[in-house]
C-alpha cells in the first residue's frame, strides 16, 4: 500500500511539473490597446521559449477589479501578479513614489526615464524585501491635469472638485498642500463622477485620458505635466517560485524585450492622444511663470510632509543626486 501511495504522489508531482505553471496577472490596460497587444505577444513568446512550461494569463481592462483589488487577490493567492501604477506600487514599496513627486520633470520624460533606470536596482531590492519580483518598469507617461472648468492658474483651481485616487497619499497630500478640494474615489468611478458632477477635474497621462474616455467629459487641459507616472510588472514571490529556475532568465529577458516595446508605444500613444484632444476642441491652458515658481515651492512642502512616511530619506537623496 505504501508503494502505491508513493507512486501516486510521484505521478502527481511529475504531472504538475510536466504541465508547468500558468501565472495569472491583473491589468487595467484595456483590450485592443498597443499595450495589451504587446503583453499578449510577451505571453506567447514566453510560452514558446519555455516549451509551454511557463504561461501567463493576462486579465485586461480591470476585469479583476481596480489595482487595490488585484493586490488583495495576489495576497490571498487568487492571482500571481499585476501590472501596477504609482499608487499601488507605493502600497508595496513607497520609495518608488519619489519619481512621481509633482513639479520634478515637467516635459522632460527622457530625464525621468533615465533616473528610473538608475534607481531600478535600489527599487527592486525594496520590492524583494516586500516579497515581490519586479520584471520591469513601464513608462506610463507625463501626467496632465484635466478639468471641466477653466483652470489657467492656481487661483482658478481653488474650489474645483478634483479626483484623487482613493488611498493615494502622494496625491491627497499634494492637493491638501495646495488647498484644493480632494474627492477620493476608485479609478473606475472617475468617468461616471465627471458625468454627474461629483468631480470636476482629474489627472492622468494622455493615453489614460483617452482610454478611459475622460476626454468626452472635460473641456480643458493644463499644458504643463504635473508629474511623471511609472508602472511595474510585479509577481509575488510565491508566483515567481512556481517558475522553474531553468526558465527564469528566459522569462526575464522576454519580459524586458516587450516592456521596452510597450514603453516606445506608450510614448507615441501619449503624443497621439494629445493631438486627438486638441483636434477634439479641448482647450490647452498655460500657467504663468509665477504659478510655475509657486508650484516648485509647494513641491518642497509636499516632500517635507512625505519624507520618512511614504518614502525614505535615502530614496529622496538618490533622486535629487541624479536630477
Coordinates of C-alpha atoms in Angstrom, one line a residue:
X1 CA 0.0 0.0 0.0
X2 CA 2.9 2.4 0.9
X3 CA 4.5 1.8 -2.5
X4 CA 1.2 2.6 -4.2
X5 CA 0.8 5.9 -2.3
X6 CA 4.4 6.8 -3.1
X7 CA 4.0 6.0 -6.8
X8 CA 0.7 8.0 -6.8
X9 CA 2.4 11.0 -5.2
X10 CA 5.3 10.8 -7.6
X11 CA 2.9 10.7 -10.6
X12 CA 1.1 13.8 -9.3
X13 CA 4.5 15.6 -9.0
X14 CA 5.5 14.5 -12.5
X15 CA 2.3 15.7 -14.0
X16 CA 2.4 19.1 -12.2
X17 CA 5.9 19.7 -13.5
X18 CA 5.2 18.4 -17.0
X19 CA 2.2 20.8 -17.3
X20 CA 4.2 23.8 -15.9
X21 CA 2.7 26.9 -14.4
X22 CA 0.1 29.4 -15.5
X23 CA 0.7 32.8 -13.9
X24 CA -2.5 34.9 -13.6
X25 CA -1.9 38.6 -13.9
X26 CA -4.4 41.5 -13.5
X27 CA -4.0 44.6 -15.7
X28 CA -6.0 47.8 -16.1
X29 CA -5.0 48.4 -19.7
X30 CA -8.0 47.7 -22.0
X31 CA -8.1 45.0 -24.7
X32 CA -7.1 46.3 -28.1
X33 CA -4.5 48.8 -27.0
X34 CA -0.9 48.7 -28.1
X35 CA -0.1 47.9 -24.5
X36 CA -2.3 44.8 -24.3
X37 CA -1.2 43.7 -27.8
X38 CA 2.5 43.7 -26.6
X39 CA 1.6 41.9 -23.4
X40 CA -0.1 39.2 -25.5
X41 CA 3.0 38.8 -27.6
X42 CA 5.1 38.6 -24.5
X43 CA 2.9 35.8 -23.1
X44 CA 3.0 33.9 -26.5
X45 CA 6.8 34.1 -26.7
X46 CA 7.4 33.0 -23.1
X47 CA 5.1 30.0 -23.7
X48 CA 7.0 29.1 -26.8
X49 CA 10.5 29.6 -25.5
X50 CA 9.8 27.6 -22.3
X51 CA 8.2 24.7 -24.1
X52 CA 4.8 25.6 -22.6
X53 CA 6.2 25.2 -19.1
X54 CA 5.5 28.9 -18.3
X55 CA 2.3 30.5 -19.4
X56 CA 1.0 34.0 -18.5
X57 CA -2.7 34.7 -18.4
X58 CA -3.4 38.4 -18.5
X59 CA -6.8 39.7 -17.3
X60 CA -7.2 43.0 -19.1
X61 CA -9.5 46.0 -18.7
X62 CA -9.8 45.8 -14.9
X63 CA -11.7 42.6 -15.2
X64 CA -10.1 41.6 -11.8
X65 CA -11.0 45.0 -10.3
X66 CA -9.2 48.2 -9.5
X67 CA -5.4 47.9 -8.7
X68 CA -6.0 47.6 -5.0
X69 CA -8.4 44.7 -5.7
X70 CA -5.7 43.0 -7.8
X71 CA -3.1 43.4 -5.0
X72 CA -5.6 42.0 -2.5
X73 CA -6.2 38.9 -4.7
X74 CA -2.4 38.4 -5.0
X75 CA -2.0 38.4 -1.3
X76 CA -4.7 35.8 -0.8
X77 CA -3.4 33.7 -3.7
X78 CA -6.1 34.2 -6.3
X79 CA -3.7 35.9 -8.6
X80 CA 0.1 35.7 -9.1
X81 CA 0.8 39.2 -10.2
X82 CA -0.3 42.5 -11.6
X83 CA 0.8 45.5 -13.6
X84 CA 0.6 48.3 -11.2
X85 CA 0.9 52.1 -11.4
X86 CA 2.2 54.6 -8.8
X87 CA -0.4 54.5 -6.1
X88 CA -0.4 50.7 -5.8
X89 CA 3.4 50.4 -6.3
X90 CA 3.6 52.8 -3.3
X91 CA 1.4 50.5 -1.2
X92 CA 4.1 47.8 -1.8
X93 CA 7.2 50.0 -1.9
X94 CA 6.7 53.7 -1.1
X95 CA 10.2 54.6 -2.3
X96 CA 9.1 54.3 -6.0
X97 CA 6.9 57.4 -5.5
X98 CA 9.8 59.8 -5.3
X99 CA 9.9 59.7 -9.1
X100 CA 6.3 60.8 -9.2
X101 CA 6.7 63.9 -7.0
X102 CA 5.0 66.9 -8.6
X103 CA 6.9 69.6 -10.5
X104 CA 10.0 67.5 -10.9
X105 CA 10.5 66.7 -14.6
X106 CA 7.9 68.8 -16.4
X107 CA 8.1 67.8 -20.1
X108 CA 11.4 66.0 -19.8
X109 CA 10.3 62.4 -19.9
X110 CA 13.7 61.2 -21.1
X111 CA 15.3 62.5 -17.9
X112 CA 12.6 60.8 -15.8
X113 CA 13.2 57.5 -17.6
X114 CA 16.9 57.8 -17.1
X115 CA 16.5 58.3 -13.4
X116 CA 14.1 55.4 -13.1
X117 CA 16.7 53.2 -14.8
X118 CA 19.5 54.3 -12.5
X119 CA 17.3 53.7 -9.4
X120 CA 15.9 50.4 -10.6
X121 CA 18.3 48.2 -8.6
X122 CA 17.5 50.2 -5.4
X123 CA 13.8 49.9 -6.0
X124 CA 14.0 46.2 -6.9
X125 CA 15.8 45.4 -3.6
X126 CA 12.9 47.0 -1.7
X127 CA 10.4 45.0 -3.8
X128 CA 12.2 41.8 -2.9
X129 CA 12.1 42.8 0.8
X130 CA 8.3 43.0 0.4
X131 CA 8.1 39.6 -1.3
X132 CA 7.7 40.7 -4.9
X133 CA 9.7 40.2 -8.1
X134 CA 9.8 43.1 -10.5
X135 CA 10.0 42.1 -14.1
X136 CA 10.4 45.7 -15.2
X137 CA 9.2 49.3 -15.1
X138 CA 6.8 50.8 -17.6
X139 CA 6.6 54.4 -18.7
X140 CA 3.0 55.4 -18.2
X141 CA 3.9 59.0 -19.2
X142 CA 3.7 62.6 -18.2
X143 CA 0.6 63.3 -16.1
X144 CA -1.7 66.2 -17.1
X145 CA -4.5 67.9 -15.2
X146 CA -7.8 68.0 -17.0
X147 CA -10.9 69.9 -16.0
X148 CA -14.5 71.0 -16.8
X149 CA -13.7 74.5 -15.6
X150 CA -11.1 76.9 -16.9
X151 CA -8.2 76.4 -14.5
X152 CA -5.4 78.5 -16.1
X153 CA -3.9 79.5 -12.7
X154 CA -3.5 78.0 -9.2
X155 CA -6.0 80.6 -8.0
X156 CA -8.6 79.4 -10.5
X157 CA -8.2 75.8 -9.3
X158 CA -9.5 76.8 -5.9
X159 CA -12.9 75.2 -5.2
X160 CA -12.7 72.8 -8.2
X161 CA -13.6 69.3 -7.0
X162 CA -10.5 67.2 -8.0
X163 CA -10.5 63.4 -8.1
X164 CA -7.8 61.7 -6.1
X165 CA -7.2 58.0 -6.3
X166 CA -8.6 56.6 -3.1
X167 CA -5.8 55.9 -0.7
X168 CA -3.1 57.8 -2.7
X169 CA -1.1 59.5 0.0
X170 CA 1.0 61.4 -2.5
X171 CA -1.8 63.0 -4.5
X172 CA -4.0 63.7 -1.4
X173 CA -1.0 65.4 0.3
X174 CA -0.3 67.5 -2.9
X175 CA -4.0 68.6 -3.1
X176 CA -4.2 69.4 0.6
X177 CA -0.9 71.4 0.4
X178 CA -2.3 73.4 -2.5
X179 CA -5.5 73.9 -0.5
X180 CA -7.6 72.4 -3.3
X181 CA -10.7 70.2 -2.9
X182 CA -9.9 66.5 -3.0
X183 CA -12.6 63.9 -3.8
X184 CA -11.2 60.4 -3.2
X185 CA -12.6 57.7 -5.5
X186 CA -11.6 54.4 -7.0
X187 CA -10.3 54.8 -10.6
X188 CA -13.3 53.0 -12.3
X189 CA -15.7 55.6 -10.8
X190 CA -14.0 58.7 -12.3
X191 CA -15.9 58.7 -15.7
X192 CA -19.3 58.5 -14.1
X193 CA -18.3 61.0 -11.4
X194 CA -17.3 63.5 -14.1
X195 CA -20.7 62.9 -15.8
X196 CA -22.7 63.6 -12.6
X197 CA -20.6 66.5 -11.2
X198 CA -19.3 64.6 -8.2
X199 CA -15.9 65.7 -9.5
X200 CA -14.9 68.4 -12.0
X201 CA -11.3 67.6 -12.6
X202 CA -8.9 64.7 -12.7
X203 CA -5.3 63.8 -13.8
X204 CA -3.7 61.1 -15.9
X205 CA -1.3 60.6 -18.8
X206 CA -2.9 61.5 -22.2
X207 CA -3.2 57.8 -23.2
X208 CA -5.2 57.1 -20.0
X209 CA -7.4 60.1 -20.5
X210 CA -8.4 58.8 -24.0
X211 CA -8.6 55.1 -23.0
X212 CA -10.8 55.9 -20.0
X213 CA -12.9 58.2 -22.1
X214 CA -12.4 61.2 -19.8
X215 CA -11.8 63.3 -22.9
X216 CA -15.6 63.2 -23.5
X217 CA -16.3 64.9 -20.2
X218 CA -13.7 67.6 -19.9
X219 CA -13.0 70.9 -21.7
X220 CA -9.5 72.0 -20.6
X221 CA -6.0 70.6 -20.2
X222 CA -3.2 72.4 -18.4
X223 CA -0.3 72.2 -20.8
X224 CA 2.2 71.5 -18.1
X225 CA 2.8 68.0 -16.8
X226 CA 2.4 67.9 -13.1
X227 CA 4.3 64.7 -12.7
X228 CA 5.7 61.6 -14.4
X229 CA 4.0 58.2 -13.9
X230 CA 5.6 54.8 -13.8
X231 CA 4.2 51.3 -13.7
X232 CA 5.8 47.9 -13.0
X233 CA 5.1 44.2 -13.8
X234 CA 5.2 42.5 -10.4
X235 CA 4.9 38.9 -9.5
X236 CA 4.5 37.7 -5.9
X237 CA 7.4 35.6 -4.6
X238 CA 5.1 32.7 -4.4
X239 CA 4.2 33.1 -8.0
X240 CA 7.8 33.5 -9.2
X241 CA 8.8 30.4 -7.2
X242 CA 6.4 28.4 -9.3
X243 CA 8.6 29.2 -12.4
X244 CA 11.4 26.5 -12.5
X245 CA 14.9 28.0 -12.1
X246 CA 16.0 27.0 -15.6
X247 CA 13.2 29.2 -17.2
X248 CA 13.5 32.3 -15.1
X249 CA 16.2 34.0 -17.1
X250 CA 14.2 33.4 -20.3
X251 CA 11.1 34.9 -18.7
X252 CA 13.0 38.0 -17.5
X253 CA 14.7 38.6 -20.9
X254 CA 11.4 38.3 -22.9
X255 CA 9.6 40.5 -20.4
X256 CA 12.2 43.2 -20.7
X257 CA 12.0 43.0 -24.5
X258 CA 8.3 43.6 -24.6
X259 CA 8.4 46.2 -21.8
X260 CA 10.7 48.3 -24.0
X261 CA 8.2 47.8 -26.8
X262 CA 5.3 48.9 -24.6
X263 CA 7.3 52.0 -23.5
X264 CA 8.0 53.1 -27.0
X265 CA 4.4 52.5 -27.9
X266 CA 3.1 54.4 -24.9
X267 CA 5.2 57.5 -25.8
X268 CA 3.7 57.5 -29.3
X269 CA 0.2 56.9 -28.0
X270 CA 0.6 59.7 -25.4
X271 CA 1.6 62.2 -28.1
X272 CA -1.2 60.9 -30.4
X273 CA -3.7 61.4 -27.5
X274 CA -2.6 65.0 -27.0
X275 CA -3.1 65.6 -30.7
X276 CA -6.5 64.0 -30.6
X277 CA -7.7 66.1 -27.7
X278 CA -6.6 69.3 -29.5
X279 CA -8.4 68.2 -32.6
X280 CA -11.5 67.5 -30.5
X281 CA -11.5 71.1 -29.4
X282 CA -10.3 70.7 -25.9
X283 CA -8.5 73.9 -24.9
X284 CA -4.9 73.7 -23.7
X285 CA -4.1 76.2 -20.9
X286 CA -0.8 77.8 -20.0
X287 CA 0.4 78.6 -16.4
X288 CA 2.2 81.8 -15.8
X289 CA 5.9 81.8 -14.7
X290 CA 4.7 82.9 -11.3
X291 CA 2.4 79.9 -10.9
X292 CA 5.2 77.5 -12.1
X293 CA 7.5 79.1 -9.4
X294 CA 4.8 78.6 -6.8
X295 CA 4.4 75.0 -7.9
X296 CA 8.1 74.5 -7.1
X297 CA 7.6 75.9 -3.6
X298 CA 4.6 73.7 -3.0
X299 CA 6.7 70.7 -4.1
X300 CA 9.1 71.4 -1.3
X301 CA 6.2 71.4 1.2
X302 CA 4.9 68.0 -0.2
X303 CA 8.4 66.5 0.1
X304 CA 8.7 67.7 3.7
X305 CA 5.4 66.1 4.6
X306 CA 6.1 62.7 2.9
X307 CA 9.8 62.1 3.6
X308 CA 10.2 59.3 6.1
X309 CA 6.5 58.4 5.8
X310 CA 5.7 57.5 2.2
X311 CA 9.3 57.2 1.0
X312 CA 12.7 57.1 2.7
X313 CA 15.2 59.9 3.0
X314 CA 17.6 57.6 1.2
X315 CA 15.3 57.4 -1.9
X316 CA 14.8 61.1 -1.9
X317 CA 18.6 61.7 -1.7
X318 CA 19.2 59.3 -4.6
X319 CA 16.6 61.1 -6.7
X320 CA 18.0 64.5 -6.0
X321 CA 21.6 63.5 -6.7
X322 CA 20.5 62.3 -10.1
X323 CA 18.5 65.4 -11.0

